[in-house]
CSV table of C-alpha atoms in Angstrom, one decimal:
chain,number,residue,atom,x,y,z
A,1476,MET,CA,7.3,-37.9,6.3
A,1477,LYS,CA,3.8,-36.7,6.6
A,1478,PRO,CA,1.6,-38.7,9.1
A,1479,THR,CA,-1.2,-40.7,7.5
A,1480,ILE,CA,-4.7,-41.7,8.7
A,1481,TYR,CA,-3.2,-45.1,9.6
A,1482,ASP,CA,-0.7,-43.4,12.0
A,1483,VAL,CA,-3.6,-41.6,13.7
A,1484,ALA,CA,-5.7,-44.7,14.0
A,1485,SER,CA,-2.7,-46.7,15.4
A,1486,LYS,CA,-1.7,-44.1,18.0
A,1487,ALA,CA,-5.4,-43.5,19.1
A,1488,ASN,CA,-6.0,-47.3,19.2
A,1489,VAL,CA,-9.1,-47.0,17.0
A,1490,SER,CA,-10.0,-48.1,13.5
A,1491,ILE,CA,-9.5,-46.1,10.3
A,1492,ALA,CA,-13.2,-45.9,10.0
A,1493,THR,CA,-13.5,-44.2,13.4
A,1494,VAL,CA,-10.8,-41.6,12.4
A,1495,SER,CA,-12.8,-40.9,9.3
A,1496,LYS,CA,-16.0,-40.4,11.2
A,1497,VAL,CA,-14.3,-38.0,13.5
A,1498,LEU,CA,-12.9,-36.0,10.6
A,1499,ASN,CA,-16.3,-35.8,8.9
A,1500,ASN,CA,-18.2,-35.4,12.1
A,1501,SER,CA,-20.4,-38.3,11.3
A,1502,GLY,CA,-21.6,-41.6,12.9
A,1503,ARG,CA,-22.0,-42.4,16.5
A,1504,ILE,CA,-18.8,-42.0,18.5
A,1505,SER,CA,-18.4,-41.5,22.2
A,1506,ASP,CA,-17.1,-38.1,23.4
A,1507,GLU,CA,-14.1,-39.8,25.0
A,1508,THR,CA,-13.1,-41.5,21.7
A,1509,ARG,CA,-13.6,-38.4,19.7
A,1510,LYS,CA,-11.5,-36.3,22.1
A,1511,ARG,CA,-8.7,-38.9,22.0
A,1512,VAL,CA,-8.7,-39.0,18.2
A,1513,LEU,CA,-8.7,-35.2,17.9
A,1514,LYS,CA,-5.8,-35.0,20.4
A,1515,VAL,CA,-3.7,-37.5,18.3
A,1516,ILE,CA,-4.5,-35.5,15.2
A,1517,GLU,CA,-3.2,-32.4,16.9
A,1518,GLN,CA,-0.1,-34.1,18.2
A,1519,LEU,CA,0.8,-35.6,14.8
A,1520,ASN,CA,-0.3,-32.4,13.0
A,1521,TYR,CA,-2.2,-34.7,10.6
A,1522,GLN,CA,-3.9,-33.0,7.6
A,1523,PRO,CA,-6.3,-35.1,5.5
A,1524,SER,CA,-5.3,-35.3,1.8
A,1525,MET,CA,-7.7,-33.2,-0.3
A,1526,MET,CA,-7.4,-35.7,-3.1
A,1527,ALA,CA,-8.0,-38.7,-0.9
A,1528,THR,CA,-11.1,-37.0,0.5
A,1529,ALA,CA,-12.4,-36.3,-3.0
A,1530,LEU,CA,-11.9,-39.9,-4.1
A,1531,THR,CA,-14.3,-41.0,-1.3
A,1532,GLY,CA,-16.9,-38.8,-2.9
A,1533,LYS,CA,-16.9,-36.4,0.0
A,1534,SER,CA,-16.6,-32.6,-0.1
A,1535,THR,CA,-13.1,-31.1,0.2
A,1536,PHE,CA,-14.7,-27.9,1.6
A,1537,THR,CA,-12.5,-25.9,-0.8
A,1538,ILE,CA,-13.5,-23.5,-3.5
A,1539,GLY,CA,-11.4,-22.0,-6.3
A,1540,LEU,CA,-11.5,-18.2,-7.1
A,1541,LEU,CA,-10.2,-16.8,-10.4
A,1542,ILE,CA,-9.6,-13.1,-10.4
A,1543,PRO,CA,-8.0,-11.1,-13.2
A,1544,ASP,CA,-5.7,-8.8,-11.3
A,1545,MET,CA,-4.5,-9.2,-7.8
A,1546,ALA,CA,-2.8,-5.8,-7.9
A,1547,ASN,CA,-6.1,-4.1,-8.3
A,1548,PRO,CA,-7.4,-3.2,-4.8
A,1549,PHE,CA,-11.0,-3.9,-5.9
A,1550,PHE,CA,-10.2,-7.6,-6.6
A,1551,GLY,CA,-8.2,-7.9,-3.4
A,1552,GLU,CA,-11.1,-6.5,-1.3
A,1553,LEU,CA,-13.5,-8.7,-3.2
A,1554,ALA,CA,-11.4,-11.8,-2.6
A,1555,ARG,CA,-11.1,-11.0,1.1
A,1556,ASN,CA,-14.9,-10.7,1.5
A,1557,ILE,CA,-15.5,-13.9,-0.4
A,1558,GLU,CA,-12.9,-15.7,1.8
A,1559,ASP,CA,-14.4,-14.3,5.0
A,1560,ARG,CA,-17.9,-15.5,4.1
A,1561,GLY,CA,-16.4,-18.9,3.1
A,1562,HIS,CA,-14.8,-19.3,6.5
A,1563,GLU,CA,-18.1,-18.6,8.1
A,1564,LEU,CA,-19.6,-21.4,6.1
A,1565,GLY,CA,-16.8,-23.8,6.7
A,1566,TYR,CA,-15.0,-23.5,3.3
A,1567,ASN,CA,-11.4,-22.6,2.3
A,1568,LEU,CA,-10.5,-20.6,-0.8
A,1569,LEU,CA,-7.8,-21.1,-3.4
A,1570,ILE,CA,-7.1,-17.8,-5.2
A,1571,CYS,CA,-5.6,-17.7,-8.7
A,1572,SER,CA,-4.7,-14.4,-10.5
A,1573,THR,CA,-5.1,-14.8,-14.3
A,1574,ASP,CA,-3.7,-11.4,-15.5
A,1575,TYR,CA,-6.6,-11.3,-18.0
A,1576,GLN,CA,-4.9,-14.0,-20.0
A,1577,PRO,CA,-7.2,-16.7,-21.5
A,1578,ALA,CA,-4.5,-19.4,-21.4
A,1579,LYS,CA,-4.0,-18.8,-17.7
A,1580,GLU,CA,-7.8,-18.9,-17.1
A,1581,GLN,CA,-8.1,-22.2,-18.8
A,1582,ASN,CA,-5.0,-23.7,-17.1
A,1583,TYR,CA,-6.2,-22.6,-13.6
A,1584,ILE,CA,-9.6,-24.1,-14.2
A,1585,GLU,CA,-8.1,-27.4,-15.1
A,1586,LEU,CA,-5.7,-27.2,-12.1
A,1587,LEU,CA,-8.5,-26.5,-9.7
A,1588,LYS,CA,-10.5,-29.4,-11.0
A,1589,ARG,CA,-7.5,-31.7,-10.5
A,1590,LYS,CA,-7.3,-30.3,-6.9
A,1591,SER,CA,-10.9,-31.5,-6.5
A,1592,VAL,CA,-12.3,-28.2,-5.4
A,1593,ASP,CA,-16.0,-28.3,-4.7
A,1594,GLY,CA,-16.7,-25.4,-7.0
A,1595,ILE,CA,-15.2,-22.4,-8.8
A,1596,ILE,CA,-16.0,-18.7,-8.6
A,1597,LEU,CA,-15.1,-16.6,-11.7
A,1598,ALA,CA,-14.6,-12.9,-11.4
A,1599,SER,CA,-15.2,-10.1,-13.9
A,1600,GLY,CA,-12.1,-10.3,-16.1
A,1601,PHE,CA,-13.3,-13.7,-17.4
A,1602,GLU,CA,-14.2,-13.2,-21.0
A,1603,GLN,CA,-14.3,-16.9,-22.2
A,1604,THR,CA,-18.0,-17.9,-22.3
A,1605,SER,CA,-17.0,-21.2,-23.8
A,1606,GLU,CA,-15.1,-22.2,-20.6
A,1607,VAL,CA,-18.1,-21.3,-18.5
A,1608,ASP,CA,-20.4,-23.2,-20.8
A,1609,LYS,CA,-18.2,-26.2,-20.5
A,1610,LEU,CA,-18.3,-26.2,-16.7
A,1611,VAL,CA,-22.1,-25.8,-16.8
A,1612,LYS,CA,-22.4,-28.7,-19.3
A,1613,GLU,CA,-20.2,-30.8,-17.0
A,1614,LYS,CA,-22.5,-29.9,-14.1
A,1615,PHE,CA,-19.5,-28.6,-12.2
A,1616,PRO,CA,-20.5,-26.0,-9.6
A,1617,VAL,CA,-19.7,-22.5,-10.9
A,1618,THR,CA,-20.7,-19.0,-10.0
A,1619,ILE,CA,-19.9,-15.6,-11.6
A,1620,VAL,CA,-19.1,-12.4,-9.7
A,1621,ALA,CA,-18.6,-8.8,-10.7
A,1622,ARG,CA,-19.8,-9.4,-14.2
A,1623,ASP,CA,-22.8,-10.9,-16.0
A,1624,PHE,CA,-23.2,-13.9,-18.4
A,1625,PRO,CA,-26.8,-13.3,-19.5
A,1626,SER,CA,-26.5,-16.0,-22.3
A,1627,THR,CA,-25.4,-18.7,-19.9
A,1628,TYR,CA,-27.5,-20.5,-17.3
A,1629,VAL,CA,-25.3,-19.9,-14.3
A,1630,ASN,CA,-25.6,-18.2,-10.8
A,1631,SER,CA,-24.1,-14.7,-10.9
A,1632,VAL,CA,-23.7,-11.6,-8.7
A,1633,SER,CA,-22.9,-8.5,-10.7
A,1634,LEU,CA,-23.1,-4.7,-10.5
A,1635,ASP,CA,-25.3,-2.6,-12.7
A,1636,ASP,CA,-22.2,-1.1,-14.5
A,1637,PHE,CA,-24.3,0.7,-17.1
A,1638,GLN,CA,-26.1,2.5,-14.3
A,1639,GLY,CA,-22.8,3.4,-12.6
A,1640,GLY,CA,-21.4,4.9,-15.8
A,1641,TYR,CA,-24.6,6.8,-16.4
A,1642,GLU,CA,-24.8,8.2,-12.9
A,1643,ALA,CA,-21.1,9.2,-12.8
A,1644,THR,CA,-21.4,11.1,-16.1
A,1645,SER,CA,-24.7,12.7,-15.2
A,1646,TYR,CA,-23.2,14.0,-11.9
A,1647,LEU,CA,-20.4,15.7,-13.9
A,1648,ILE,CA,-22.9,17.2,-16.2
A,1649,GLN,CA,-24.9,18.5,-13.2
A,1650,LEU,CA,-21.7,20.2,-12.1
A,1651,GLY,CA,-21.7,22.1,-15.4
A,1652,HIS,CA,-19.1,20.0,-17.3
A,1653,ARG,CA,-19.6,19.4,-21.1
A,1654,GLN,CA,-16.2,18.3,-22.2
A,1655,ILE,CA,-16.1,14.9,-20.3
A,1656,ALA,CA,-13.5,12.3,-21.2
A,1657,ILE,CA,-13.6,8.6,-20.1
A,1658,ILE,CA,-10.7,6.2,-19.6
A,1659,ALA,CA,-11.6,2.5,-19.7
A,1660,ARG,CA,-10.2,-1.0,-20.3
A,1661,ASP,CA,-11.7,-3.2,-22.9
A,1662,VAL,CA,-13.4,-5.7,-20.5
A,1663,TRP,CA,-17.1,-6.3,-19.9
A,1664,SER,CA,-17.6,-4.2,-16.8
A,1665,ASN,CA,-15.8,-1.2,-18.4
A,1666,ARG,CA,-17.6,-1.5,-21.6
A,1667,GLU,CA,-20.9,-1.3,-19.7
A,1668,ARG,CA,-19.7,1.8,-17.8
A,1669,MET,CA,-18.7,3.4,-21.1
A,1670,ARG,CA,-22.1,2.5,-22.6
A,1671,GLY,CA,-23.7,4.4,-19.6
A,1672,TYR,CA,-21.3,7.3,-20.2
A,1673,LYS,CA,-22.3,7.6,-23.8
A,1674,LYS,CA,-26.0,7.3,-22.9
A,1675,ALA,CA,-25.8,10.1,-20.4
A,1676,LEU,CA,-24.1,12.4,-22.9
A,1677,GLU,CA,-26.7,11.5,-25.5
A,1678,ASP,CA,-29.6,12.3,-23.1
A,1679,HIS,CA,-28.1,15.7,-22.4
A,1680,GLY,CA,-27.3,16.5,-26.1
A,1681,LEU,CA,-23.6,16.2,-25.5
A,1682,GLU,CA,-22.6,13.2,-27.6
A,1683,GLU,CA,-20.5,15.3,-29.9
A,1684,TYR,CA,-18.1,16.0,-27.0
A,1685,ALA,CA,-17.4,12.3,-26.2
A,1686,MET,CA,-13.7,11.5,-25.7
A,1687,PHE,CA,-12.9,7.9,-24.9
A,1688,THR,CA,-9.8,5.6,-24.9
A,1689,PHE,CA,-9.3,1.9,-24.1
A,1690,VAL,CA,-6.1,1.3,-22.1
A,1691,GLU,CA,-3.9,-1.8,-22.1
A,1692,LYS,CA,-3.9,-2.2,-18.3
A,1693,SER,CA,-5.9,-0.9,-15.4
A,1694,THR,CA,-3.0,0.8,-13.7
A,1695,VAL,CA,-2.0,4.2,-12.4
A,1696,GLU,CA,0.6,4.5,-15.1
A,1697,TRP,CA,-2.0,4.0,-17.9
A,1698,GLY,CA,-4.4,6.4,-16.3
A,1699,LYS,CA,-1.7,9.1,-16.1
A,1700,LYS,CA,-0.6,8.5,-19.7
A,1701,VAL,CA,-4.0,8.8,-21.3
A,1702,ALA,CA,-5.1,11.7,-19.0
A,1703,GLU,CA,-2.0,13.6,-20.1
A,1704,GLU,CA,-2.9,13.1,-23.7
A,1705,TYR,CA,-6.4,14.3,-23.0
A,1706,LEU,CA,-5.3,17.4,-21.1
A,1707,ARG,CA,-2.7,18.3,-23.8
A,1708,SER,CA,-5.2,18.1,-26.6
A,1709,GLU,CA,-6.6,21.2,-28.5
A,1710,LYS,CA,-9.9,21.0,-26.6
A,1711,PRO,CA,-9.0,19.4,-23.2
A,1712,PRO,CA,-11.8,18.0,-21.0
A,1713,THR,CA,-12.9,19.8,-17.9
A,1714,ALA,CA,-13.7,16.4,-16.3
A,1715,ILE,CA,-12.4,12.9,-16.6
A,1716,PHE,CA,-14.4,9.7,-15.7
A,1717,ALA,CA,-12.0,6.8,-15.0
A,1718,CYS,CA,-13.5,3.3,-14.9
A,1719,ASN,CA,-11.6,2.3,-11.8
A,1720,ASP,CA,-9.8,4.1,-8.9
A,1721,LEU,CA,-6.3,3.2,-10.1
A,1722,LEU,CA,-6.9,4.9,-13.5
A,1723,ALA,CA,-8.5,7.9,-11.7
A,1724,SER,CA,-5.5,8.4,-9.4
A,1725,GLY,CA,-3.3,8.3,-12.5
A,1726,ALA,CA,-5.5,11.1,-14.0
A,1727,ILE,CA,-4.9,13.2,-10.8
A,1728,GLN,CA,-1.2,12.7,-11.2
A,1729,ALA,CA,-1.4,13.8,-14.8
A,1730,ALA,CA,-3.1,17.0,-13.8
A,1731,ARG,CA,-0.4,17.7,-11.3
A,1732,THR,CA,2.3,17.0,-13.8
A,1733,LEU,CA,0.7,19.6,-16.1
A,1734,HIS,CA,0.4,22.1,-13.2
A,1735,LEU,CA,-3.4,21.8,-13.2
A,1736,HIS,CA,-5.4,21.8,-10.0
A,1737,VAL,CA,-8.0,19.1,-9.2
A,1738,PRO,CA,-10.9,20.0,-9.0
A,1739,ASP,CA,-10.6,23.7,-10.0
A,1740,ASP,CA,-9.1,23.1,-13.4
A,1741,VAL,CA,-10.3,19.5,-14.0
A,1742,SER,CA,-12.6,17.2,-12.1
A,1743,VAL,CA,-11.9,13.5,-11.7
A,1744,ILE,CA,-14.3,10.7,-10.8
A,1745,GLY,CA,-13.4,7.1,-10.3
A,1746,PHE,CA,-15.1,3.8,-9.8
A,1747,ASP,CA,-15.0,1.0,-7.1
A,1748,ASN,CA,-14.4,3.1,-3.9
A,1749,THR,CA,-11.4,1.1,-2.9
A,1750,ILE,CA,-8.9,2.2,-0.3
A,1751,ILE,CA,-7.1,4.2,-3.1
A,1752,ALA,CA,-10.0,6.7,-3.1
A,1753,THR,CA,-9.1,8.0,0.3
A,1754,LEU,CA,-5.3,7.9,-0.1
A,1755,VAL,CA,-5.0,10.2,-3.1
A,1756,ASP,CA,-5.0,14.0,-2.8
A,1757,PRO,CA,-7.6,15.3,-3.2
A,1758,GLN,CA,-9.7,12.3,-2.1
A,1759,LEU,CA,-11.5,10.7,-4.9
A,1760,THR,CA,-15.2,11.1,-5.9
A,1761,THR,CA,-16.1,7.6,-7.0
A,1762,MET,CA,-18.9,5.1,-7.7
A,1763,ALA,CA,-18.9,2.6,-4.9
A,1764,GLN,CA,-19.4,-1.0,-5.5
A,1765,PRO,CA,-21.0,-3.0,-2.6
A,1766,ILE,CA,-18.0,-5.2,-2.4
A,1767,ARG,CA,-18.9,-6.9,0.9
A,1768,ALA,CA,-22.4,-7.7,-0.3
A,1769,MET,CA,-21.0,-9.1,-3.5
A,1770,GLY,CA,-18.6,-11.3,-1.7
A,1771,ARG,CA,-21.2,-12.7,0.7
A,1772,GLU,CA,-23.9,-13.2,-2.0
A,1773,VAL,CA,-21.6,-15.1,-4.4
A,1774,MET,CA,-20.3,-17.4,-1.7
A,1775,ASP,CA,-23.8,-18.1,-0.5
A,1776,LEU,CA,-24.8,-19.0,-4.1
A,1777,MET,CA,-21.7,-21.1,-4.5
A,1778,VAL,CA,-22.3,-23.1,-1.4
A,1779,GLY,CA,-26.0,-23.5,-2.2
A,1780,GLU,CA,-25.1,-24.9,-5.6
A,1781,ILE,CA,-22.5,-27.3,-4.1
A,1782,LYS,CA,-25.2,-28.6,-1.6
A,1783,LYS,CA,-27.8,-28.6,-4.4
A,1784,GLU,CA,-30.1,-26.5,-2.2
A,1785,GLU,CA,-31.7,-24.8,-5.2
A,1786,GLN,CA,-32.4,-26.1,-8.7
A,1787,SER,CA,-33.0,-22.8,-10.4
A,1788,LYS,CA,-30.2,-20.3,-11.0
A,1789,ARG,CA,-30.2,-16.8,-9.6
A,1790,ARG,CA,-28.9,-13.6,-11.3
A,1791,ILE,CA,-28.3,-10.9,-8.6
A,1792,VAL,CA,-27.7,-7.4,-9.9
A,1793,LEU,CA,-26.6,-4.8,-7.3
A,1794,SER,CA,-26.5,-1.0,-7.6
A,1795,PRO,CA,-23.5,1.3,-7.2
A,1796,THR,CA,-23.6,4.4,-5.0
A,1797,LEU,CA,-22.0,7.8,-5.8
A,1798,ILE,CA,-19.5,8.9,-3.1
A,1799,LYS,CA,-18.8,12.6,-3.3
A,1800,ARG,CA,-15.3,13.7,-2.3
A,1801,GLY,CA,-12.9,16.5,-3.1
A,1802,SER,CA,-11.8,15.6,-6.7
A,1803,THR,CA,-15.0,17.0,-8.3
A,1804,ALA,CA,-16.4,20.5,-8.3
A,1805,LYS,CA,-18.7,22.8,-10.2
A,1806,LEU,CA,-17.2,24.1,-13.5
A,1807,ASN,CA,-15.9,27.6,-12.8
A,1808,LYS,CA,-14.9,28.5,-16.4
């Protein structure tokens, strides 16, 4: 049976109120009493109930994070950086992976609210603006990361995905490529990257060469499948822009399957600059997201909202950076 606050108070020979003050670091208590209570808490391995804490109107120092795909290294690295910053600020993180499923998103939001988290951070796969609007209307602390909700009055930290798509495509054009294909998923961030891709082709008079496909999942397997279709076509691309590193590594595998050499026969560029980018052969040219900065910024906004430090909402947009590696080269045809 789990020890209760009553057990701690009894063994430490103090009142329940005193134990509560020690736990919340409030009120005037002698150092001797505080040390005695903390020693008993350690001996009994007492852990305050999150729900009980919430019922007193106090913070649970817990924040929920909804991410769409735990298997994608980008979201794993993002969650780690959010968690690290949370620990620095004295907050714990409850992470839920939604698999891009609206029903899971809604269920997890309700679950986190029942767990009395102090706030919820929503990551880029989240497509339901109605759920965000509902949280805002309820004045429940919420922040958005890795995507944008321009129509909703909410704190957010996002990447300029349009710029990233434009720069990635422009770089391939600078290398002499004209037949440039793109592989994307039908989610907000990828749609913005594709918009940048199309704009870059248009600005260079190459819009007629556009080749694009939306995949069902952001996986190596789907990247390989679509890239093979591109490379087997009547007019195969000389370069492929994949909207994340997993899809890009699949494109490299597709080239190898068809006995094509990367980058001599086909250049490949990815997006995110996750650990995947340095594990594939050749190492992947990619658009780097400032993942650490995103994690820290969104946690700072979240805690500020919980503490009501700022009345106005902030919309932070960060820029990607092109990282050149061995998977791209000048067109030699």
